[in-house]
Structure formats: structure tokens, C-alpha cells
XYZ file of N, CA and C in Angstrom:
492
model
N 306.543 96.741 -32.933
C 307.174 97.193 -32.702
C 307.481 96.858 -34.352
N 308.569 98.508 -35.022
C 308.993 98.719 -36.070
C 309.513 97.339 -37.369
N 309.349 97.452 -38.372
C 310.709 96.406 -38.937
C 311.514 96.707 -38.546
N 312.285 97.842 -38.937
C 313.621 98.525 -38.186
C 314.158 98.330 -37.623
N 313.368 98.408 -35.985
C 314.152 97.913 -34.915
C 313.994 96.394 -34.462
N 313.473 95.584 -35.700
C 313.995 94.212 -35.026
C 315.353 93.696 -34.257
N 316.197 92.783 -34.495
C 317.359 92.943 -34.896
C 317.610 91.793 -36.253
N 317.423 92.990 -37.102
C 317.859 93.220 -38.362
C 319.212 93.877 -38.388
N 320.019 94.108 -38.546
C 320.458 95.079 -38.599
C 321.313 94.875 -40.138
N 321.373 93.837 -39.946
C 322.304 93.620 -42.373
C 320.975 94.931 -43.385
N 319.857 95.221 -42.812
C 318.463 95.561 -42.854
C 318.882 96.579 -43.942
N 319.141 98.267 -42.243
C 319.927 98.916 -41.940
C 321.049 98.959 -43.213
N 321.754 98.079 -43.014
C 323.549 98.532 -43.646
C 323.075 98.298 -44.679
N 322.096 97.931 -45.779
C 321.019 97.596 -47.170
C 321.031 98.556 -47.260
N 319.594 99.326 -46.657
C 319.423 100.931 -46.719
C 320.402 101.534 -47.204
N 321.268 101.579 -45.795
C 321.978 102.251 -45.959
C 322.879 102.571 -47.386
N 323.422 101.486 -46.967
C 324.152 101.429 -48.513
C 322.961 102.211 -49.658
N 322.560 101.330 -50.721
C 321.734 101.869 -51.619
C 320.951 103.555 -51.301
N 320.592 103.729 -49.984
C 320.420 105.706 -49.885
C 321.440 106.528 -50.589
N 323.176 105.203 -50.218
C 324.225 106.262 -50.697
C 324.917 106.417 -52.136
N 324.711 105.056 -52.059
C 324.548 105.442 -53.734
C 323.925 105.838 -54.777
N 322.482 106.090 -53.922
C 321.957 106.953 -54.903
C 321.395 107.597 -54.856
N 322.147 107.877 -53.886
C 322.519 109.793 -54.231
C 323.762 109.503 -54.756
N 324.856 109.448 -54.783
C 326.221 110.418 -55.313
C 325.549 109.588 -57.096
N 324.640 108.441 -57.226
C 324.316 108.607 -58.920
C 324.152 109.498 -59.479
N 323.277 110.524 -58.184
C 321.841 110.967 -58.966
C 323.226 112.684 -58.814
N 324.080 112.748 -57.922
C 325.463 114.122 -57.695
C 326.047 114.348 -59.801
N 326.825 112.031 -59.450
C 327.116 112.736 -60.801
C 326.712 112.688 -62.613
N 325.036 112.533 -62.576
C 324.349 112.528 -63.270
C 323.961 113.861 -63.406
N 325.091 114.962 -62.252
C 324.028 116.728 -62.488
C 325.275 117.044 -63.909
N 324.861 117.783 -64.714
C 325.655 117.959 -65.325
C 325.783 119.506 -65.206
N 327.640 120.605 -64.815
C 327.474 121.796 -65.149
C 326.510 121.687 -65.990
N 326.574 123.782 -66.090
C 326.498 124.421 -67.034
C 327.251 125.277 -67.608
N 328.030 124.962 -68.740
C 328.545 125.194 -69.985
C 328.649 126.110 -70.555
N 329.091 127.688 -71.036
C 328.888 128.677 -71.952
C 328.537 128.158 -73.627
N 327.693 128.383 -74.319
C 327.848 127.509 -75.756
C 328.548 127.589 -76.677
N 329.729 128.595 -76.064
C 331.226 129.029 -76.584
C 331.846 129.142 -76.670
N 332.528 128.159 -75.946
C 333.788 128.503 -74.975
C 335.533 129.176 -75.495
N 335.708 129.477 -76.394
C 336.490 129.808 -76.788
C 335.891 131.436 -78.049
N 334.489 131.730 -77.768
C 334.657 133.090 -77.878
C 334.456 133.449 -76.320
N 334.243 132.990 -75.297
C 333.738 133.689 -73.763
C 335.226 133.724 -73.854
N 336.540 132.581 -73.822
C 337.570 133.319 -72.437
C 338.588 134.307 -73.881
N 338.042 134.745 -74.806
C 339.201 135.855 -75.938
C 337.974 136.677 -75.213
N 337.217 136.509 -75.102
C 336.504 137.795 -75.057
C 336.440 138.309 -72.857
N 337.328 137.860 -72.381
C 337.542 137.370 -70.831
C 337.787 139.308 -70.388
N 339.017 139.531 -70.868
C 339.938 140.798 -71.034
C 338.744 141.842 -71.421
N 338.707 142.211 -72.567
C 337.868 143.232 -73.364
C 336.912 143.342 -71.715
N 335.288 141.634 -71.004
C 334.357 142.263 -71.019
C 335.274 142.483 -69.185
N 336.245 142.766 -68.943
C 336.934 142.983 -67.893
C 337.292 144.512 -67.264
N 337.661 144.546 -68.525
C 338.030 146.384 -68.689
C 336.776 147.210 -69.154
N 335.845 146.626 -70.007
C 334.187 146.993 -70.548
C 333.819 147.703 -68.834
N 334.254 146.612 -68.442
C 332.681 146.897 -66.215
C 333.392 147.530 -66.435
N 335.344 147.880 -66.009
C 335.572 148.659 -65.279
C 335.402 150.109 -65.827
N 334.979 150.586 -67.152
C 335.125 151.679 -67.547
C 333.770 151.901 -67.874
N 332.243 150.759 -67.772
C 330.781 151.626 -67.635
C 330.353 151.931 -66.979
N 331.346 151.834 -65.721
C 330.682 152.083 -64.824
C 330.927 153.983 -64.086
N 332.690 153.983 -65.067
C 332.301 155.853 -64.677
C 331.829 156.677 -65.971
N 331.146 155.384 -67.183
C 330.647 156.594 -68.282
C 329.540 155.817 -68.660
N 328.887 155.387 -67.229
C 327.113 155.027 -67.586
C 326.373 156.625 -68.060
N 326.720 157.378 -66.705
C 325.860 158.776 -66.450
C 325.824 159.742 -67.369
N 327.199 159.301 -68.587
C 327.068 160.390 -69.223
C 326.299 159.938 -70.447
N 326.409 158.481 -70.668
C 326.101 157.713 -72.171
C 324.653 158.533 -72.705
N 323.542 158.560 -71.749
C 322.772 158.178 -72.429
C 322.356 159.711 -72.719
N 322.897 161.085 -72.375
C 322.839 162.528 -73.100
C 324.602 162.270 -73.746
N 324.925 161.664 -74.932
C 325.967 161.629 -75.562
C 325.993 160.916 -76.845
N 325.035 159.276 -76.798
C 324.253 158.571 -77.212
C 323.534 159.308 -78.624
N 322.570 160.155 -77.805
C 321.638 160.387 -78.248
C 321.882 162.535 -78.680
N 323.159 162.949 -78.345
C 322.840 163.981 -78.582
C 324.000 164.023 -79.652
N 324.448 163.040 -80.025
C 324.975 163.055 -81.671
C 324.599 162.866 -82.959
N 324.635 163.459 -83.955
C 323.671 163.360 -84.754
C 325.033 163.444 -86.102
N 325.326 162.665 -86.148
C 326.053 161.662 -86.998
C 325.098 161.445 -88.671
N 325.526 162.128 -89.966
C 324.658 161.409 -90.114
C 325.122 159.639 -91.828
N 324.120 158.786 -91.862
C 323.979 158.036 -92.331
C 323.480 156.957 -91.576
N 324.231 155.271 -91.977
C 323.614 154.397 -91.432
C 325.523 153.691 -90.950
N 325.276 153.018 -89.454
C 326.202 152.191 -88.519
C 325.680 151.358 -87.912
N 326.145 149.528 -88.506
C 325.826 148.429 -87.659
C 327.499 148.292 -86.459
N 326.670 147.969 -86.290
C 328.697 147.840 -84.630
C 328.067 146.723 -83.655
N 329.161 145.728 -83.712
C 328.424 144.617 -82.402
C 329.236 145.356 -81.116
N 328.423 144.912 -80.279
C 329.677 145.359 -79.419
C 330.505 143.970 -78.240
N 331.746 144.386 -77.820
C 331.543 143.662 -76.816
C 331.078 142.874 -76.382
N 331.819 141.357 -76.833
C 331.230 140.247 -75.922
C 330.920 140.034 -74.413
N 330.731 139.584 -73.554
C 330.276 140.162 -72.034
C 330.033 138.969 -71.422
N 331.712 138.113 -70.605
C 331.094 136.901 -70.057
C 330.026 137.693 -69.233
N 328.945 136.555 -68.596
C 327.762 136.420 -67.531
C 328.281 135.442 -66.817
N 327.871 135.061 -65.784
C 327.769 134.436 -64.809
C 327.241 132.900 -66.176
N 326.004 133.377 -66.810
C 325.368 131.674 -67.398
C 325.901 131.768 -68.561
N 326.693 132.528 -69.201
C 327.118 132.558 -70.546
C 327.077 133.987 -71.076
N 328.353 134.147 -72.268
C 328.051 135.236 -72.724
C 327.142 135.869 -73.763
N 326.679 137.714 -73.135
C 325.701 137.667 -74.550
C 326.877 139.465 -74.884
N 326.047 139.427 -76.531
C 326.850 140.201 -76.902
C 325.226 140.788 -77.955
N 325.963 142.544 -77.910
C 324.360 142.916 -78.890
C 324.802 143.892 -80.066
N 324.339 143.158 -80.655
C 324.754 144.576 -82.546
C 323.484 145.689 -81.957
N 323.904 146.723 -82.566
C 322.979 147.837 -82.617
C 323.750 148.704 -84.268
N 322.308 148.795 -84.435
C 322.367 149.878 -85.313
C 322.030 151.361 -85.060
N 322.713 152.161 -86.026
C 322.385 153.333 -85.444
C 322.286 153.989 -86.872
N 320.612 155.634 -86.767
C 321.401 155.593 -88.938
C 320.441 157.105 -87.990
N 321.145 158.148 -88.432
C 321.544 159.348 -88.138
C 321.551 159.612 -86.778
N 322.359 159.570 -85.745
C 322.960 159.410 -84.150
C 321.380 158.605 -83.446
N 320.722 157.858 -83.887
C 318.952 157.715 -83.332
C 319.388 155.932 -83.774
N 318.953 155.018 -82.241
C 319.653 154.230 -82.613
C 317.604 153.263 -83.171
N 317.856 152.052 -84.137
C 317.212 151.445 -85.143
C 316.883 150.570 -84.312
N 317.459 150.097 -84.428
C 317.547 148.448 -83.935
C 318.656 147.926 -83.128
N 317.858 146.973 -82.479
C 319.034 146.257 -81.308
C 318.970 144.928 -81.841
N 319.586 144.442 -81.668
C 319.795 142.528 -82.162
C 320.785 141.841 -80.965
N 320.523 141.034 -80.262
C 321.320 140.282 -79.543
C 321.926 138.945 -79.809
N 322.841 139.108 -80.528
C 323.859 137.997 -81.250
C 324.053 137.032 -80.277
N 324.447 137.364 -78.845
C 324.552 136.196 -78.404
C 324.703 136.436 -77.222
N 323.052 135.472 -76.217
C 323.140 134.700 -75.265
C 322.937 133.630 -74.543
N 322.727 133.343 -73.610
C 322.889 132.073 -72.759
C 321.600 131.059 -72.838
N 321.709 130.591 -73.764
C 320.880 128.918 -74.336
C 321.192 128.206 -74.459
N 321.442 127.675 -73.325
C 323.291 126.386 -73.108
C 321.279 125.538 -72.611
N 320.748 125.952 -71.908
C 319.895 125.283 -71.814
C 318.052 125.372 -71.071
N 317.235 124.341 -71.028
C 315.708 124.639 -71.186
C 315.359 125.829 -69.821
N 316.259 126.103 -68.883
C 315.110 127.473 -68.020
C 316.427 128.574 -68.799
N 317.428 128.737 -69.079
C 318.309 129.759 -70.055
C 317.596 129.586 -71.602
N 316.767 128.858 -71.711
C 315.788 130.021 -72.645
C 314.219 130.444 -72.415
N 314.439 129.615 -71.567
C 312.729 130.627 -71.228
C 313.308 131.245 -70.939
N 314.210 131.843 -69.756
C 314.119 133.181 -69.362
C 314.820 133.965 -70.429
N 315.204 134.253 -70.892
C 316.330 134.818 -72.260
C 315.024 135.203 -73.693
N 313.953 134.046 -73.249
C 312.579 134.198 -74.418
C 311.770 135.577 -74.300
N 311.994 136.100 -73.216
C 310.826 136.923 -72.391
C 311.561 138.336 -72.225
N 312.615 137.753 -72.027
C 314.562 138.968 -71.227
C 314.772 139.714 -73.007
N 314.992 139.204 -73.900
C 315.432 139.471 -74.384
C 314.595 140.843 -75.307
N 313.241 140.431 -76.042
C 312.761 141.583 -76.458
C 312.657 142.521 -75.612
N 312.159 142.432 -74.298
C 312.361 143.198 -72.601
C 312.978 144.459 -72.943
N 314.265 143.852 -73.456
C 316.291 144.983 -73.526
C 315.471 145.129 -74.443
N 315.035 144.411 -75.560
C 315.348 144.926 -77.232
C 314.506 146.963 -77.028
N 313.163 146.872 -76.413
C 312.438 147.408 -76.629
C 312.707 148.241 -75.567
N 312.998 148.163 -74.620
C 313.828 149.226 -73.562
C 314.234 150.201 -74.341
N 315.250 149.097 -74.908
C 316.814 150.220 -75.413
C 316.553 150.655 -76.741
N 315.518 150.880 -77.353
C 315.249 151.216 -78.459
C 314.553 152.427 -78.115
N 313.192 151.888 -76.625
C 312.978 153.696 -76.549
C 313.601 154.657 -75.669
N 314.924 154.049 -74.714
C 315.824 155.187 -74.165
C 316.457 155.262 -75.343
N 316.594 154.508 -76.073
C 318.020 155.734 -77.368
C 319.561 155.571 -76.039
N 319.132 154.623 -75.045
C 320.150 154.983 -74.957
C 321.373 152.850 -73.747
N 322.665 152.685 -73.887
C 321.985 152.046 -72.311
C 321.606 152.091 -71.187
N 321.249 152.948 -70.949
C 319.985 153.817 -69.219
C 319.141 153.005 -69.358
N 319.046 151.816 -69.745
C 317.509 150.573 -69.581
C 317.814 149.911 -67.635
N 316.338 149.704 -67.312
C 315.984 148.609 -66.743
C 316.533 147.518 -65.899
N 316.930 146.259 -65.743
C 317.458 145.247 -65.664
C 315.352 144.582 -65.901
N 315.727 143.142 -66.444
C 314.358 141.896 -66.904
C 314.221 141.452 -65.283
N 313.666 141.232 -64.727
C 313.778 140.923 -63.533
C 313.706 138.813 -63.366
N 314.468 138.722 -63.207
C 314.650 137.241 -62.879
C 315.495 136.781 -64.357
N 316.554 137.889 -64.300
C 317.344 137.524 -66.256
C 318.568 139.054 -65.710
N 318.544 139.299 -63.684
C 319.504 139.979 -64.020
C 321.307 139.580 -64.240
N 321.798 138.825 -64.664
C 322.918 138.155 -65.211
C 323.246 139.113 -66.597
N 321.790 138.854 -67.158
C 321.877 138.566 -68.799
C 321.226 140.065 -69.183
N 320.723 140.888 -68.138
C 320.157 142.692 -68.630
C 321.608 143.406 -68.302
N 322.342 142.326 -67.345
C 323.413 143.231 -67.052
C 324.551 143.428 -68.078
N 325.039 142.214 -68.723
C 325.631 141.401 -70.057
C 325.081 142.406 -71.787
N 323.593 142.612 -71.803
C 322.748 143.588 -72.801
C 323.233 144.289 -72.087
N 323.556 145.593 -71.285
C 323.414 146.471 -70.801
C 324.457 147.095 -71.439
N 326.169 146.522 -71.099
C 327.199 146.216 -71.126
C 327.531 146.384 -72.565
N 327.332 145.538 -73.467
C 327.970 145.012 -74.611
C 327.252 146.509 -75.730
N 325.034 146.935 -75.058
C 324.971 147.547 -75.861
C 325.732 149.679 -75.523
N 325.979 149.122 -74.462
C 327.087 150.613 -74.512
C 328.204 150.492 -75.600
N 328.908 149.567 -75.059
C 330.465 149.285 -76.353
C 330.230 148.971 -77.422
N 329.072 149.179 -77.864
C 328.523 149.382 -79.832
C 327.983 150.693 -80.040
N 327.528 151.498 -78.522
C 326.763 152.328 -78.347
C 328.246 153.478 -78.715
N 329.055 153.133 -78.077
C 330.764 153.283 -78.102
C 331.819 153.999 -78.880
N 331.285 152.603 -79.275
C 331.842 152.515 -81.070
C 330.578 153.162 -82.329
N 330.112 153.230 -82.150
C 328.924 153.630 -83.465
C 329.470 155.696 -82.969
N 329.306 156.078 -81.990
C 329.459 157.450 -81.895
C 331.030 157.894 -81.684
N 331.577 157.321 -82.127
C 333.153 157.353 -81.749
C 333.907 157.609 -83.915
């Protein structure tokens, strides 16, 4: 006969209580994911909402307008901070004579090791895509969908500012 099946109800109660306490302790030890800069995220939430509404309608024409404007000189513009599920994303773009010459991610989620792992390969890939496409019409990086979306929206706002 099994040890717990014998007449020892106190042992079962003790094991159940220990399991419950262990489960509660493990749940309480989990830390929620918070963005690296809370003040920056709350200030940009209004901008990101209006940007998300306008990015859907302007994204179809942005490829030709950003590449077609041949203004002289060099402009470096920082795009809007876009609040994503995992934290804020912000991009800075340098445009020289109407051509994108540099794209830098100013802010992106780095709050935990998983964010760092994902963005260590996603950010350089998004940069290469933007430089090759010369617009914000770039492919998302698999496994970094939220960061890719924030990157594209911030890049589009920077290109809009640099072009006009």
C-alpha cells in the first residue's frame, strides 16, 4: 500500500499546505516587466496613439515620397517614441541629399535578458532593412514583432519630419 494511502491524513494536509505556500512564494517572486523609462513612455503615449492612426494611411505613399525628395544638406531627426507592449522604441535617422545614410535605435526594450537577446539581433537587422529600402516600408523581424512595429512607426515619423 502507498505511504499516503495509510491512515495519515495529517501528512496529506502538511504536503498540500507546503505545496500551496511554495506556489504562492513563486508567484510573488515574479517581477512584472516594466519599461526602462516610465516618464518617457507616458509622455509619448499620446504621440504614439496619433502616430499609429496616421501611419496606416500614410504608409502606402511614404516609400516614394521619402526617396523622391531631394533636398540638399544633411538632417538628423529623431522620430516619435512609440510605446510597445515591451517598452518604448525610438529611432534617429540621418538624411543626406534625400537619401537615408544612417538609422540608429535611440530607445528600445532592454529591461531583461530576453529583451536584450531579441533586440541584439533585431535592431541591426531592422537598420539594414531601412538603409536598403530607403523608407519605413521594411519587413518585421520574426520573434521581434512589437519592436519591429515600433521601429517602423518611429522611423516613419522621423522621415516625415526630415522630409518636410
